[in-house]
Amino acid sequence: MSGGDADWPLWEVFVRPRRGLAHTHAGSLHAPDAELALRNARDLFTRRGEGVSLWVVPAAAVTASSPDERDPFFRPAADKPYRHPTFYEVPEGVRHL
Amino acid sequence: MGTAVSAEPERARAEDFERTIAADERIEPRDWMPDAYRATLIRQIAQHAHSEIIGMQPEANWITRAPSLRRKAILIAKVQDEAGHGLYLYGAAETLGASRAELLGKLHTGRHKYSSIFNYPTLTWADVGAIGWLVDGAAITNQVPLCRCSYGPYARAMVRICKEESFHQRQGYELLHALARGTGAQRAMAQDAVDRWWWPSLMMFGPPDDASPRTAQSMAWKIKRHTNDELRQRFVDICVPQAEALGLTLPDRDLRWNEERGHWDFGAVDWDEFRAVLAGEGPCNEQRLDQRRRAHEEGAWVREAAAAYAAKHPAGAAR
Ligand SMILES: [Fe+2]
Ligand SMILES: [Fe+2]
């Protein structure tokens, strides 16, 4: 096969579903440059009005936290329940707190 | 922090994997996973992706001859959706370390299979209706449980796909319904299409459970949630009343309600035909693969031009 697309970089696509919401990751696609990545993203992820704004980011530019989604990196947060409002006891009948 | 993980012994990671599966949580791309789990997923997702893009051909055959502008616009949108499904799925396979170019290469050289259903010809306009109702219908029955597949990217792709498939099925059903209420010739055309597509649609669920050696492992890994025969039965139960509402019959003399089982009994699927079509002896195998290779080769200049443009304008290119 000639002209394989093996060399086209991978892009991560983020879609803002509507005004007031943040962009969320929708998936990835291959494209030779940013402009075509945007056009491909429109055709691939917003064929039914699923978005009002798109971001495309070279997948190679993403720095990720760690190779394991359950890494000790996040463990320090697990033993700090006092960071949550439910940790605290409040006298009966006190309101707006 | 990564060093702590790479030092973690293999067995602990395997236990972690098993725990995640048991807790019905999702495995994500960078999690440790057994090699066989990865290989099974790549094979299944790739075959699924290939089926989506090969599946564009039998229907695209009718785009230029659609009987109205409305039907033409619908058919174009459907075929375009199938291309999108292929891309979602190749994307999911790539998160497992496969490359799309390599997977396409395997399709083009016949080392990878696609669903046997697409090796049947679309002889009349009614076939577009029968495909939407039965083929997309069978695909939906297969795919809805895959939305809960243990591999995150595959499950997420299936959620998108299932949302889009329901329009595919309904437009096909509506098309057949219109023909079934039409002239005698239109009605006969609709019945003929259902007669030809019914059995190949039942084959889409794969071989019977006792001849499907991989099912047990796939179910243990929660890639699959139901066996082939369970899904086939579910599909038959759904279709019988739908066929009645169309005023069309399903080509099976053994079809009858089984009070005891609470299901429709149905006749024996011709598994010899299934195996023959998979082995390349279906009516359109050669034509489908030739067309796919030609489309890829004829698109080469577009890919090359786009790559050359990107090289000249590095500001817009990925770094
Ligand atoms: Fe599809
Ligand atoms: Fe479809």
CSV table of C-alpha atoms and ligand atoms in Angstrom, one decimal:
chain,number,residue,atom,x,y,z
A,1,MET,CA,0.0,0.0,0.0
A,2,SER,CA,1.4,3.4,-0.9
A,3,GLY,CA,0.7,6.7,0.9
A,4,GLY,CA,0.0,5.0,4.2
A,5,ASP,CA,-1.2,7.4,7.0
A,6,ALA,CA,1.2,5.9,9.5
A,7,ASP,CA,3.0,9.1,9.8
A,8,TRP,CA,0.1,11.4,10.4
A,9,PRO,CA,0.2,12.4,14.0
A,10,LEU,CA,-2.5,11.6,16.6
A,11,TRP,CA,-4.6,14.4,18.0
A,12,GLU,CA,-6.8,14.4,21.1
A,13,VAL,CA,-10.2,16.0,20.6
A,14,PHE,CA,-12.1,18.0,23.2
A,15,VAL,CA,-15.7,19.2,22.6
A,16,ARG,CA,-17.6,21.9,24.5
A,17,PRO,CA,-21.2,20.5,24.3
A,18,ARG,CA,-22.8,23.9,24.8
A,19,ARG,CA,-22.1,27.3,26.3
A,20,GLY,CA,-21.5,27.2,30.0
A,21,LEU,CA,-19.8,23.7,30.0
A,22,ALA,CA,-16.1,22.9,29.8
A,23,HIS,CA,-14.5,21.1,26.9
A,24,THR,CA,-14.5,17.3,27.5
A,25,HIS,CA,-12.4,14.7,25.9
A,26,ALA,CA,-14.3,13.0,23.1
A,27,GLY,CA,-11.6,10.8,21.5
A,28,SER,CA,-8.7,10.9,19.1
A,29,LEU,CA,-8.0,11.0,15.4
A,30,HIS,CA,-5.2,11.2,12.9
A,31,ALA,CA,-4.5,14.3,10.8
A,32,PRO,CA,-1.5,15.9,9.1
A,33,ASP,CA,-2.0,19.3,10.7
A,34,ALA,CA,-4.1,21.3,13.2
A,35,GLU,CA,-6.4,22.7,10.6
A,36,LEU,CA,-7.3,19.3,9.2
A,37,ALA,CA,-7.5,17.9,12.7
A,38,LEU,CA,-10.2,20.5,13.4
A,39,ARG,CA,-12.1,19.7,10.3
A,40,ASN,CA,-11.9,15.9,10.9
A,41,ALA,CA,-13.0,16.4,14.5
A,42,ARG,CA,-16.0,18.4,13.4
A,43,ASP,CA,-17.0,15.6,10.9
A,44,LEU,CA,-16.3,12.8,13.4
A,45,PHE,CA,-17.6,14.1,16.7
A,46,THR,CA,-20.2,16.8,16.0
A,47,ARG,CA,-22.4,15.4,13.2
A,48,ARG,CA,-25.5,15.9,15.3
A,49,GLY,CA,-24.8,19.2,17.0
A,50,GLU,CA,-22.9,17.7,19.9
A,51,GLY,CA,-20.6,20.7,20.2
A,52,VAL,CA,-20.2,24.5,19.9
A,53,SER,CA,-16.5,24.6,20.2
A,54,LEU,CA,-13.6,22.2,19.5
A,55,TRP,CA,-10.0,21.8,20.7
A,56,VAL,CA,-7.5,19.6,19.1
A,57,VAL,CA,-4.2,18.9,20.9
A,58,PRO,CA,-1.3,16.9,19.5
A,59,ALA,CA,-1.4,13.6,21.6
A,60,ALA,CA,2.4,13.8,21.9
A,61,ALA,CA,2.0,17.1,23.8
A,62,VAL,CA,0.0,15.6,26.6
A,63,THR,CA,1.9,15.0,29.8
A,64,ALA,CA,0.1,12.4,31.9
A,65,SER,CA,0.4,11.8,35.6
A,66,SER,CA,1.7,8.2,35.6
A,67,PRO,CA,1.4,4.9,33.7
A,68,ASP,CA,-1.0,3.5,36.3
A,69,GLU,CA,-4.4,5.0,36.9
A,70,ARG,CA,-4.3,3.9,40.6
A,71,ASP,CA,-0.9,5.2,41.4
A,72,PRO,CA,0.3,6.2,44.9
A,73,PHE,CA,0.6,9.6,43.3
A,74,PHE,CA,-3.1,10.1,44.3
A,75,ARG,CA,-3.0,8.2,47.5
A,76,PRO,CA,-2.1,11.1,49.8
A,77,ALA,CA,-5.6,12.5,49.2
A,78,ALA,CA,-7.3,9.3,50.5
A,79,ASP,CA,-6.6,9.8,54.2
A,80,LYS,CA,-7.7,13.4,54.5
A,81,PRO,CA,-11.4,13.2,55.1
A,82,TYR,CA,-11.2,16.6,56.9
A,83,ARG,CA,-11.1,18.1,53.5
A,84,HIS,CA,-14.7,17.3,53.1
A,85,PRO,CA,-17.6,19.2,54.8
A,86,THR,CA,-19.2,15.9,55.8
A,87,PHE,CA,-16.3,15.3,58.2
A,88,TYR,CA,-17.6,18.0,60.6
A,89,GLU,CA,-20.3,17.7,63.2
A,90,VAL,CA,-22.7,20.6,63.6
A,91,PRO,CA,-25.2,21.1,66.4
A,92,GLU,CA,-28.8,20.2,65.6
A,93,GLY,CA,-30.8,23.0,64.1
A,94,VAL,CA,-28.0,25.2,62.9
A,95,ARG,CA,-28.8,26.3,59.4
A,96,HIS,CA,-27.0,27.7,56.4
A,97,LEU,CA,-23.8,26.0,57.3
B,1,MET,CA,6.2,8.3,41.3
B,2,GLY,CA,6.4,6.0,38.3
B,3,THR,CA,9.3,4.1,39.7
B,4,ALA,CA,7.3,2.7,42.6
B,5,VAL,CA,4.9,1.3,40.0
B,6,SER,CA,7.5,-0.3,37.7
B,7,ALA,CA,9.0,-2.0,40.8
B,8,GLU,CA,5.7,-3.4,41.7
B,9,PRO,CA,5.8,-7.1,41.0
B,10,GLU,CA,3.9,-8.6,38.1
B,11,ARG,CA,1.7,-10.6,40.4
B,12,ALA,CA,0.4,-7.6,42.3
B,13,ARG,CA,-0.5,-5.9,39.1
B,14,ALA,CA,-2.3,-9.0,37.9
B,15,GLU,CA,-4.2,-9.1,41.1
B,16,ASP,CA,-5.1,-5.5,40.7
B,17,PHE,CA,-6.4,-6.2,37.2
B,18,GLU,CA,-8.5,-9.1,38.4
B,19,ARG,CA,-9.9,-6.9,41.3
B,20,THR,CA,-10.8,-4.2,38.8
B,21,ILE,CA,-12.7,-6.6,36.6
B,22,ALA,CA,-14.4,-8.2,39.6
B,23,ALA,CA,-15.5,-4.8,40.9
B,24,ASP,CA,-17.0,-4.1,37.5
B,25,GLU,CA,-14.7,-1.1,37.0
B,26,ARG,CA,-13.1,-0.3,33.7
B,27,ILE,CA,-9.6,-1.1,32.5
B,28,GLU,CA,-8.0,2.0,31.0
B,29,PRO,CA,-5.2,2.2,28.3
B,30,ARG,CA,-2.2,2.5,30.6
B,31,ASP,CA,-3.3,0.0,33.2
B,32,TRP,CA,-1.4,-3.3,33.3
B,33,MET,CA,-3.4,-6.0,31.5
B,34,PRO,CA,-2.7,-9.6,30.5
B,35,ASP,CA,-1.2,-9.9,27.0
B,36,ALA,CA,-4.1,-12.2,26.0
B,37,TYR,CA,-6.6,-9.6,27.2
B,38,ARG,CA,-4.9,-7.0,25.0
B,39,ALA,CA,-4.6,-9.3,22.0
B,40,THR,CA,-8.3,-10.4,22.3
B,41,LEU,CA,-9.4,-6.8,22.4
B,42,ILE,CA,-7.3,-5.7,19.5
B,43,ARG,CA,-8.6,-8.6,17.4
B,44,GLN,CA,-12.2,-8.0,18.3
B,45,ILE,CA,-12.1,-4.2,18.0
B,46,ALA,CA,-10.2,-4.3,14.7
B,47,GLN,CA,-12.7,-6.8,13.3
B,48,HIS,CA,-15.5,-4.6,14.4
B,49,ALA,CA,-13.8,-1.5,12.8
B,50,HIS,CA,-13.3,-3.4,9.6
B,51,SER,CA,-16.9,-4.4,9.5
B,52,GLU,CA,-18.0,-0.8,9.9
B,53,ILE,CA,-16.1,0.4,7.0
B,54,ILE,CA,-16.7,-2.6,4.7
B,55,GLY,CA,-20.3,-2.2,5.7
B,56,MET,CA,-20.4,1.1,3.9
B,57,GLN,CA,-20.2,-0.6,0.5
B,58,PRO,CA,-23.4,-2.6,0.1
B,59,GLU,CA,-25.5,0.5,1.1
B,60,ALA,CA,-23.4,3.0,-0.8
B,61,ASN,CA,-24.3,0.9,-3.8
B,62,TRP,CA,-27.8,2.5,-3.7
B,63,ILE,CA,-27.0,6.2,-2.9
B,64,THR,CA,-27.2,7.3,-6.6
B,65,ARG,CA,-30.4,5.4,-7.1
B,66,ALA,CA,-32.3,6.3,-3.9
B,67,PRO,CA,-36.0,7.0,-4.9
B,68,SER,CA,-36.2,10.5,-3.3
B,69,LEU,CA,-34.0,13.3,-2.1
B,70,ARG,CA,-35.2,12.5,1.4
B,71,ARG,CA,-34.1,8.9,1.2
B,72,LYS,CA,-30.8,9.8,-0.5
B,73,ALA,CA,-29.9,12.3,2.3
B,74,ILE,CA,-30.8,9.7,4.9
B,75,LEU,CA,-28.7,7.0,3.2
B,76,ILE,CA,-25.7,9.3,2.8
B,77,ALA,CA,-25.9,10.2,6.5
B,78,LYS,CA,-26.1,6.6,7.5
B,79,VAL,CA,-23.1,5.6,5.4
B,80,GLN,CA,-21.1,8.5,6.8
B,81,ASP,CA,-22.0,7.4,10.3
B,82,GLU,CA,-20.6,3.9,9.5
B,83,ALA,CA,-17.3,5.6,8.5
B,84,GLY,CA,-17.3,7.4,11.8
B,85,HIS,CA,-17.9,4.1,13.7
B,86,GLY,CA,-14.9,2.6,12.0
B,87,LEU,CA,-12.8,5.6,13.1
B,88,TYR,CA,-14.0,5.5,16.7
B,89,LEU,CA,-13.1,1.8,16.8
B,90,TYR,CA,-9.7,2.1,15.1
B,91,GLY,CA,-9.0,4.8,17.7
B,92,ALA,CA,-10.0,2.5,20.5
B,93,ALA,CA,-7.7,-0.2,19.1
B,94,GLU,CA,-4.9,2.3,19.0
B,95,THR,CA,-5.1,2.9,22.7
B,96,LEU,CA,-4.0,-0.7,23.1
B,97,GLY,CA,-0.8,-0.1,21.1
B,98,ALA,CA,-2.0,-1.2,17.6
B,99,SER,CA,-1.6,1.2,14.7
B,100,ARG,CA,-4.4,1.9,12.4
B,101,ALA,CA,-2.2,1.7,9.3
B,102,GLU,CA,-1.1,-1.8,10.4
B,103,LEU,CA,-4.7,-2.9,11.1
B,104,LEU,CA,-5.9,-1.6,7.7
B,105,GLY,CA,-2.9,-3.5,6.1
B,106,LYS,CA,-4.1,-6.7,7.7
B,107,LEU,CA,-7.6,-6.1,6.4
B,108,HIS,CA,-6.3,-5.4,2.9
B,109,THR,CA,-4.2,-8.5,2.8
B,110,GLY,CA,-7.0,-10.7,4.1
B,111,ARG,CA,-5.3,-11.5,7.4
B,112,HIS,CA,-8.1,-9.9,9.3
B,113,LYS,CA,-11.8,-10.7,8.9
B,114,TYR,CA,-14.9,-8.6,8.9
B,115,SER,CA,-18.5,-9.5,9.5
B,116,SER,CA,-19.7,-12.2,7.1
B,117,ILE,CA,-23.0,-10.2,6.5
B,118,PHE,CA,-21.3,-7.7,4.2
B,119,ASN,CA,-20.4,-10.3,1.7
B,120,TYR,CA,-24.0,-10.5,0.5
B,121,PRO,CA,-25.2,-8.3,-2.4
B,122,THR,CA,-27.8,-5.5,-2.2
B,123,LEU,CA,-29.9,-6.4,-5.2
B,124,THR,CA,-32.9,-4.1,-4.8
B,125,TRP,CA,-33.8,-0.8,-3.0
B,126,ALA,CA,-35.7,-2.9,-0.4
B,127,ASP,CA,-32.3,-4.3,0.7
B,128,VAL,CA,-31.4,-0.9,2.1
B,129,GLY,CA,-34.5,-1.3,4.3
B,130,ALA,CA,-33.8,-4.8,5.3
B,131,ILE,CA,-30.2,-3.9,6.2
B,132,GLY,CA,-31.3,-1.1,8.4
B,133,TRP,CA,-33.9,-3.1,10.2
B,134,LEU,CA,-32.1,-6.5,10.4
B,135,VAL,CA,-28.4,-5.9,10.1
B,136,ASP,CA,-28.2,-2.7,12.1
B,137,GLY,CA,-30.8,-4.3,14.4
B,138,ALA,CA,-28.6,-7.3,15.0
B,139,ALA,CA,-25.6,-5.0,15.4
B,140,ILE,CA,-27.4,-3.0,18.1
B,141,THR,CA,-28.4,-6.2,20.0
B,142,ASN,CA,-24.7,-7.2,19.9
B,143,GLN,CA,-23.4,-3.7,20.8
B,144,VAL,CA,-25.7,-2.6,23.6
B,145,PRO,CA,-24.0,-5.0,26.1
B,146,LEU,CA,-20.6,-3.9,24.8
B,147,CYS,CA,-21.3,-0.4,26.2
B,148,ARG,CA,-20.5,-2.1,29.6
B,149,CYS,CA,-17.4,-3.8,28.2
B,150,SER,CA,-14.5,-3.9,30.8
B,151,TYR,CA,-12.2,-1.9,28.5
B,152,GLY,CA,-13.0,1.8,28.9
B,153,PRO,CA,-12.2,3.2,25.4
B,154,TYR,CA,-14.1,0.3,23.7
B,155,ALA,CA,-17.1,0.8,26.0
B,156,ARG,CA,-17.1,4.6,25.4
B,157,ALA,CA,-16.9,4.1,21.6
B,158,MET,CA,-19.8,1.7,21.8
B,159,VAL,CA,-21.9,4.3,23.7
B,160,ARG,CA,-21.5,6.8,20.8
B,161,ILE,CA,-22.1,4.1,18.2
B,162,CYS,CA,-25.3,2.8,19.8
B,163,LYS,CA,-26.8,6.3,20.0
B,164,GLU,CA,-26.2,6.6,16.2
B,165,GLU,CA,-27.4,3.1,15.3
B,166,SER,CA,-30.9,3.6,16.5
B,167,PHE,CA,-31.6,6.0,13.6
B,168,HIS,CA,-30.1,3.4,11.2
B,169,GLN,CA,-32.5,0.8,12.4
B,170,ARG,CA,-35.5,3.1,12.3
B,171,GLN,CA,-34.9,4.5,8.9
B,172,GLY,CA,-34.7,0.9,7.5
B,173,TYR,CA,-37.8,-0.2,9.3
B,174,GLU,CA,-39.7,2.9,8.0
B,175,LEU,CA,-38.4,2.2,4.5
B,176,LEU,CA,-39.7,-1.4,4.6
B,177,HIS,CA,-43.0,-0.2,6.1
B,178,ALA,CA,-43.5,2.2,3.2
B,179,LEU,CA,-42.8,-0.6,0.7
B,180,ALA,CA,-45.0,-3.1,2.5
B,181,ARG,CA,-48.0,-0.7,2.2
B,182,GLY,CA,-47.2,0.1,-1.4
B,183,THR,CA,-48.0,-1.7,-4.7
B,184,GLY,CA,-48.0,-5.4,-5.0
B,185,ALA,CA,-44.5,-5.2,-6.6
B,186,GLN,CA,-43.1,-3.1,-3.8
B,187,ARG,CA,-44.5,-5.4,-1.2
B,188,ALA,CA,-43.0,-8.4,-3.0
B,189,MET,CA,-39.7,-6.6,-3.2
B,190,ALA,CA,-39.8,-5.9,0.6
B,191,GLN,CA,-40.6,-9.6,1.3
B,192,ASP,CA,-37.8,-10.8,-1.0
B,193,ALA,CA,-35.3,-8.6,0.8
B,194,VAL,CA,-36.3,-9.9,4.2
B,195,ASP,CA,-36.2,-13.5,2.9
B,196,ARG,CA,-32.6,-13.0,1.8
B,197,TRP,CA,-31.3,-11.0,4.8
B,198,TRP,CA,-32.9,-12.9,7.7
B,199,TRP,CA,-30.6,-15.9,8.0
B,200,PRO,CA,-27.4,-14.0,7.4
B,201,SER,CA,-28.5,-11.6,10.1
B,202,LEU,CA,-28.9,-14.4,12.6
B,203,MET,CA,-25.3,-15.5,11.7
B,204,MET,CA,-24.0,-12.1,12.8
B,205,PHE,CA,-24.1,-13.3,16.4
B,206,GLY,CA,-21.4,-15.8,15.6
B,207,PRO,CA,-21.2,-19.6,15.9
B,208,PRO,CA,-23.4,-21.4,18.4
B,209,ASP,CA,-22.1,-21.4,22.0
B,210,ASP,CA,-20.8,-25.0,21.9
B,211,ALA,CA,-18.7,-24.0,18.9
B,212,SER,CA,-17.4,-20.7,20.3
B,213,PRO,CA,-14.4,-21.6,22.3
B,214,ARG,CA,-13.3,-18.0,23.1
B,215,THR,CA,-16.7,-17.0,24.7
B,216,ALA,CA,-15.9,-18.3,28.2
B,217,GLN,CA,-12.7,-16.3,28.5
B,218,SER,CA,-14.2,-13.1,27.0
B,219,MET,CA,-17.1,-13.4,29.5
B,220,ALA,CA,-14.7,-13.9,32.4
B,221,TRP,CA,-12.9,-10.7,31.4
B,222,LYS,CA,-16.3,-9.0,30.9
B,223,ILE,CA,-15.5,-8.1,27.4
B,224,LYS,CA,-18.6,-10.0,26.5
B,225,ARG,CA,-21.7,-10.0,28.7
B,226,HIS,CA,-23.9,-12.6,26.9
B,227,THR,CA,-23.2,-15.6,24.8
B,228,ASN,CA,-23.8,-15.7,21.0
B,229,ASP,CA,-27.0,-17.9,21.4
B,230,GLU,CA,-28.5,-15.6,24.1
B,231,LEU,CA,-28.1,-12.6,21.9
B,232,ARG,CA,-29.4,-14.4,18.9
B,233,GLN,CA,-32.5,-15.5,20.8
B,234,ARG,CA,-33.0,-11.9,22.1
B,235,PHE,CA,-32.9,-10.7,18.5
B,236,VAL,CA,-35.4,-13.2,17.2
B,237,ASP,CA,-37.8,-12.4,20.0
B,238,ILE,CA,-37.5,-8.7,19.2
B,239,CYS,CA,-38.0,-9.2,15.4
B,240,VAL,CA,-41.0,-11.5,15.3
B,241,PRO,CA,-43.5,-8.8,16.4
B,242,GLN,CA,-41.8,-6.2,14.3
B,243,ALA,CA,-42.2,-8.3,11.2
B,244,GLU,CA,-45.8,-8.8,12.1
B,245,ALA,CA,-46.3,-5.0,12.3
B,246,LEU,CA,-44.8,-4.7,8.8
B,247,GLY,CA,-47.1,-7.4,7.5
B,248,LEU,CA,-44.1,-9.4,6.3
B,249,THR,CA,-43.1,-12.9,7.2
B,250,LEU,CA,-39.8,-14.3,8.4
B,251,PRO,CA,-38.5,-17.2,6.2
B,252,ASP,CA,-38.5,-19.8,8.9
B,253,ARG,CA,-41.2,-22.6,9.1
B,254,ASP,CA,-40.0,-23.6,12.6
B,255,LEU,CA,-40.7,-20.2,14.1
B,256,ARG,CA,-43.2,-20.6,16.9
B,257,TRP,CA,-43.8,-19.3,20.4
B,258,ASN,CA,-42.6,-21.5,23.1
B,259,GLU,CA,-44.8,-20.9,26.2
B,260,GLU,CA,-42.5,-22.9,28.4
B,261,ARG,CA,-39.3,-21.0,27.5
B,262,GLY,CA,-41.0,-17.7,27.1
B,263,HIS,CA,-39.1,-17.3,23.8
B,264,TRP,CA,-39.6,-17.9,20.1
B,265,ASP,CA,-38.3,-21.2,18.8
B,266,PHE,CA,-36.6,-20.9,15.5
B,267,GLY,CA,-35.0,-23.2,12.9
B,268,ALA,CA,-31.4,-24.3,12.4
B,269,VAL,CA,-29.0,-21.8,11.0
B,270,ASP,CA,-26.9,-23.1,8.1
B,271,TRP,CA,-23.5,-22.9,9.7
B,272,ASP,CA,-21.9,-24.4,6.6
B,273,GLU,CA,-22.9,-21.4,4.7
B,274,PHE,CA,-21.5,-19.1,7.5
B,275,ARG,CA,-18.1,-20.9,7.5
B,276,ALA,CA,-18.0,-20.8,3.7
B,277,VAL,CA,-18.7,-17.0,3.5
B,278,LEU,CA,-16.1,-16.4,6.3
B,279,ALA,CA,-13.6,-18.5,4.3
B,280,GLY,CA,-14.0,-16.2,1.3
B,281,GLU,CA,-16.6,-18.0,-0.7
B,282,GLY,CA,-19.5,-15.6,-0.2
B,283,PRO,CA,-21.1,-13.9,-3.2
B,284,CYS,CA,-19.2,-10.6,-2.7
B,285,ASN,CA,-16.0,-11.2,-0.7
B,286,GLU,CA,-13.7,-10.5,-3.6
B,287,GLN,CA,-15.6,-7.4,-4.7
B,288,ARG,CA,-15.6,-5.9,-1.2
B,289,LEU,CA,-11.9,-6.3,-0.6
B,290,ASP,CA,-11.0,-5.1,-4.1
B,291,GLN,CA,-13.1,-2.0,-3.6
B,292,ARG,CA,-11.5,-1.3,-0.2
B,293,ARG,CA,-8.0,-1.6,-1.6
B,294,ARG,CA,-8.8,0.5,-4.5
B,295,ALA,CA,-10.3,3.2,-2.3
B,296,HIS,CA,-7.2,3.2,-0.2
B,297,GLU,CA,-4.8,3.4,-3.2
B,298,GLU,CA,-6.8,6.0,-4.9
B,299,GLY,CA,-6.8,8.1,-1.8
B,300,ALA,CA,-3.0,8.0,-1.6
B,301,TRP,CA,-2.4,11.3,-3.4
B,302,VAL,CA,-4.7,13.1,-1.0
B,303,ARG,CA,-2.8,11.7,2.0
B,304,GLU,CA,0.5,12.6,0.4
B,305,ALA,CA,-0.6,16.1,-0.6
B,306,ALA,CA,-1.9,16.8,3.0
B,307,ALA,CA,1.4,15.5,4.5
B,308,ALA,CA,3.4,17.7,2.0
B,309,TYR,CA,1.3,20.8,2.9
B,310,ALA,CA,1.8,20.1,6.6
B,311,ALA,CA,5.5,19.8,6.1
B,312,LYS,CA,5.6,23.2,4.4
B,313,HIS,CA,3.5,24.9,7.1
B,314,PRO,CA,5.0,23.6,10.3
B,315,ALA,CA,3.1,26.2,12.4
B,316,GLY,CA,-0.1,24.1,12.0
B,317,ALA,CA,1.6,20.8,12.4
B,318,ALA,CA,1.8,18.7,15.6
B,319,ARG,CA,5.2,19.2,17.2
C,1,FE,FE,-22.2,1.1,12.6
C,2,FE,FE,-25.3,1.2,11.4
